[in-house]
Amino acid sequence: MSRPGAAFDAAAHFDEASATRYDRRIRSFCPTYDALHHMMAAWLSRLPERAEFLSAGSGTGAEILALGRRFPLWRFTAVDVSSDMTTACRNRVAAAGMAERVAYFEGRLQEFRSATSFDAASSIFVSHFIAGREEKLAYFRAISSLLKPGGSFILADLHGERASREFGALLEAWLTSYASHGVETTELDADRAHIENDIAFVSESELLELLREAGFDAPIRFYQTFLFGGWATTKRV
Ligand SMILES: C[S@@+](CC[C@H](N)C(=O)[O-])C[C@H]1O[C@@H](n2cnc3c(N)ncnc32)[C@H](O)[C@@H]1O
């Protein structure tokens, strides 16, 4: 967790300890995490049989594993700035027998260059860590530039207008849901501080405007769990 006002360092935050706990914690944090992957697969079901898929901020590989099982001929590129999350992803991919189908880039998505143009990409719970309008826009532009025209993009992120009535109500309901998983008070306090200090919340309308500027068609919102939202869009032709 960062100090208030300090820039969030994803590579430092998602260290070995965090990578080890991640798969258990994320399911307490986001009670519909697995449902999100199931829903993503439905949006992506019309892609070519041998699609090339980019997982931006791939973490421990949840999207790759879920989509890889559902679409057995797809190939994946996992991009993540954290070496510990990438190691966890590699281990899980190998254990699932998918090692031959996944390539890796360890670094920021904004610096990733590829000879492959991707049929589809996902960014799940990543860009809410990127502070600043220009920085968020650069991240979305980088994803857009890696996609084929008409390529699919699934975005899921924490979002909301901090000052709104909805935001406060959703935050409290979310933390109550999280606490009900038996989370200790100290961990709960640390996570509330993590949310307050490290998440660069923007409203849905601002997020959609950023996607438009980055070259995407008008997104369709297909998912919401507390402050988590999910949108499906395509790169403008
Ligand atoms: C909350 S995890 C989400 C992982 C996975 N997508 C999931 O849904 O479980 C965020 C991940 O994004 C990575 N990340 C953050 N900013 C990034 C960037 N600019 N480029 C690549 N990876 C990034 C972090 O290292 C971390 O592994």
mmCIF file of N, CA, C and O and ligand atoms in Angstrom, residues 10 14 22 33 57-59 63 79-82 85 107-110 124-126 129-130 139, ligand 1:
data_model
loop_
_atom_site.group_PDB
_atom_site.id
_atom_site.type_symbol
_atom_site.label_atom_id
_atom_site.label_comp_id
_atom_site.label_asym_id
_atom_site.label_seq_id
_atom_site.Cartn_x
_atom_site.Cartn_y
_atom_site.Cartn_z
ATOM 1 N N ALA A 10 3.028 -0.454 -9.094
ATOM 2 C CA ALA A 10 2.384 -1.774 -9.225
ATOM 3 C C ALA A 10 3.397 -2.901 -9.067
ATOM 4 O O ALA A 10 3.114 -3.910 -8.425
ATOM 5 N N PHE A 14 2.700 -5.579 -6.128
ATOM 6 C CA PHE A 14 2.400 -6.978 -6.453
ATOM 7 C C PHE A 14 3.689 -7.802 -6.364
ATOM 8 O O PHE A 14 4.224 -8.275 -7.361
ATOM 9 N N TYR A 22 -2.811 -13.702 -3.736
ATOM 10 C CA TYR A 22 -3.725 -13.015 -4.656
ATOM 11 C C TYR A 22 -4.979 -13.822 -5.016
ATOM 12 O O TYR A 22 -6.098 -13.313 -4.948
ATOM 13 N N TYR A 33 -15.742 -12.599 -9.258
ATOM 14 C CA TYR A 33 -14.512 -12.659 -10.073
ATOM 15 C C TYR A 33 -14.610 -13.779 -11.126
ATOM 16 O O TYR A 33 -14.354 -13.557 -12.310
ATOM 17 N N GLY A 57 -1.841 -6.667 -18.062
ATOM 18 C CA GLY A 57 -1.905 -6.778 -16.598
ATOM 19 C C GLY A 57 -2.446 -8.150 -16.235
ATOM 20 O O GLY A 57 -3.419 -8.306 -15.512
ATOM 21 N N SER A 58 -1.747 -9.175 -16.743
ATOM 22 C CA SER A 58 -2.258 -10.552 -16.676
ATOM 23 C C SER A 58 -2.250 -11.127 -15.270
ATOM 24 O O SER A 58 -2.926 -12.130 -15.014
ATOM 25 N N GLY A 59 -1.505 -10.528 -14.344
ATOM 26 C CA GLY A 59 -1.498 -10.998 -12.957
ATOM 27 C C GLY A 59 -1.107 -12.459 -12.871
ATOM 28 O O GLY A 59 -0.142 -12.912 -13.501
ATOM 29 N N GLU A 63 -7.482 -14.722 -16.414
ATOM 30 C CA GLU A 63 -8.201 -14.618 -17.699
ATOM 31 C C GLU A 63 -7.679 -15.654 -18.686
ATOM 32 O O GLU A 63 -8.444 -16.279 -19.431
ATOM 33 N N VAL A 79 1.103 -9.828 -20.432
ATOM 34 C CA VAL A 79 1.954 -8.665 -20.179
ATOM 35 C C VAL A 79 1.719 -8.195 -18.749
ATOM 36 O O VAL A 79 0.572 -7.903 -18.372
ATOM 37 N N ASP A 80 2.769 -8.144 -17.948
ATOM 38 C CA ASP A 80 2.611 -7.656 -16.569
ATOM 39 C C ASP A 80 3.929 -7.055 -16.091
ATOM 40 O O ASP A 80 5.008 -7.551 -16.391
ATOM 41 N N VAL A 81 3.788 -5.969 -15.328
ATOM 42 C CA VAL A 81 4.946 -5.240 -14.835
ATOM 43 C C VAL A 81 5.573 -5.921 -13.606
ATOM 44 O O VAL A 81 6.717 -5.614 -13.254
ATOM 45 N N SER A 82 4.849 -6.844 -12.977
ATOM 46 C CA SER A 82 5.358 -7.499 -11.762
ATOM 47 C C SER A 82 5.970 -8.854 -12.097
ATOM 48 O O SER A 82 5.285 -9.735 -12.637
ATOM 49 N N MET A 85 4.122 -11.679 -10.061
ATOM 50 C CA MET A 85 2.827 -12.079 -10.632
ATOM 51 C C MET A 85 3.066 -12.894 -11.911
ATOM 52 O O MET A 85 2.382 -13.891 -12.169
ATOM 53 N N GLY A 107 6.919 -6.211 -18.065
ATOM 54 C CA GLY A 107 7.127 -4.768 -18.156
ATOM 55 C C GLY A 107 5.779 -4.089 -18.289
ATOM 56 O O GLY A 107 4.737 -4.753 -18.282
ATOM 57 N N ARG A 108 5.810 -2.760 -18.420
ATOM 58 C CA ARG A 108 4.554 -2.019 -18.549
ATOM 59 C C ARG A 108 3.942 -2.254 -19.924
ATOM 60 O O ARG A 108 4.669 -2.301 -20.924
ATOM 61 N N LEU A 109 2.642 -2.368 -19.929
ATOM 62 C CA LEU A 109 1.930 -2.568 -21.211
ATOM 63 C C LEU A 109 2.282 -1.443 -22.181
ATOM 64 O O LEU A 109 2.438 -1.684 -23.389
ATOM 65 N N GLN A 110 2.447 -0.232 -21.649
ATOM 66 C CA GLN A 110 2.736 0.938 -22.486
ATOM 67 C C GLN A 110 4.062 0.773 -23.233
ATOM 68 O O GLN A 110 4.286 1.447 -24.238
ATOM 69 N N ILE A 124 -8.148 -6.404 -16.963
ATOM 70 C CA ILE A 124 -9.057 -6.665 -15.840
ATOM 71 C C ILE A 124 -8.406 -6.185 -14.550
ATOM 72 O O ILE A 124 -7.362 -6.706 -14.125
ATOM 73 N N PHE A 125 -8.996 -5.159 -13.957
ATOM 74 C CA PHE A 125 -8.578 -4.606 -12.666
ATOM 75 C C PHE A 125 -7.135 -4.079 -12.715
ATOM 76 O O PHE A 125 -6.338 -4.317 -11.807
ATOM 77 N N VAL A 126 -6.810 -3.369 -13.786
ATOM 78 C CA VAL A 126 -5.443 -2.856 -13.976
ATOM 79 C C VAL A 126 -5.425 -1.329 -14.047
ATOM 80 O O VAL A 126 -4.706 -0.668 -13.277
ATOM 81 N N PHE A 129 -5.310 1.496 -11.362
ATOM 82 C CA PHE A 129 -4.075 1.830 -10.634
ATOM 83 C C PHE A 129 -3.294 2.957 -11.319
ATOM 84 O O PHE A 129 -2.303 3.433 -10.775
ATOM 85 N N ILE A 130 -3.682 3.310 -12.544
ATOM 86 C CA ILE A 130 -2.912 4.306 -13.299
ATOM 87 C C ILE A 130 -3.492 5.687 -13.020
ATOM 88 O O ILE A 130 -4.650 5.972 -13.362
ATOM 89 N N TYR A 139 -2.227 4.386 -21.768
ATOM 90 C CA TYR A 139 -2.411 2.938 -21.539
ATOM 91 C C TYR A 139 -3.464 2.381 -22.509
ATOM 92 O O TYR A 139 -3.226 1.372 -23.188
HETATM 93 C C1 LIG B 1 -5.240 -6.445 -9.553
HETATM 94 S S1 LIG B 1 -4.092 -7.274 -10.585
HETATM 95 C C2 LIG B 1 -5.170 -7.963 -11.823
HETATM 96 C C3 LIG B 1 -4.601 -9.198 -12.442
HETATM 97 C C4 LIG B 1 -5.551 -9.971 -13.355
HETATM 98 N N1 LIG B 1 -5.871 -9.194 -14.549
HETATM 99 C C5 LIG B 1 -6.814 -10.353 -12.613
HETATM 100 O O1 LIG B 1 -7.889 -9.914 -13.003
HETATM 101 O O2 LIG B 1 -6.699 -11.087 -11.630
HETATM 102 C C6 LIG B 1 -3.334 -5.949 -11.496
HETATM 103 C C7 LIG B 1 -2.127 -6.422 -12.282
HETATM 104 O O3 LIG B 1 -1.795 -5.405 -13.233
HETATM 105 C C8 LIG B 1 -0.382 -5.254 -13.259
HETATM 106 N N2 LIG B 1 -0.118 -3.908 -13.803
HETATM 107 C C9 LIG B 1 -0.421 -2.708 -13.266
HETATM 108 N N3 LIG B 1 -0.096 -1.701 -14.100
HETATM 109 C C10 LIG B 1 0.430 -2.277 -15.220
HETATM 110 C C11 LIG B 1 0.942 -1.784 -16.460
HETATM 111 N N4 LIG B 1 0.987 -0.468 -16.711
HETATM 112 N N5 LIG B 1 1.387 -2.660 -17.381
HETATM 113 C C12 LIG B 1 1.364 -4.001 -17.129
HETATM 114 N N6 LIG B 1 0.893 -4.530 -15.971
HETATM 115 C C13 LIG B 1 0.418 -3.692 -15.031
HETATM 116 C C14 LIG B 1 0.049 -5.504 -11.828
HETATM 117 O O4 LIG B 1 1.409 -5.844 -11.729
HETATM 118 C C15 LIG B 1 -0.892 -6.647 -11.429
HETATM 119 O O5 LIG B 1 -0.346 -7.911 -11.690
#
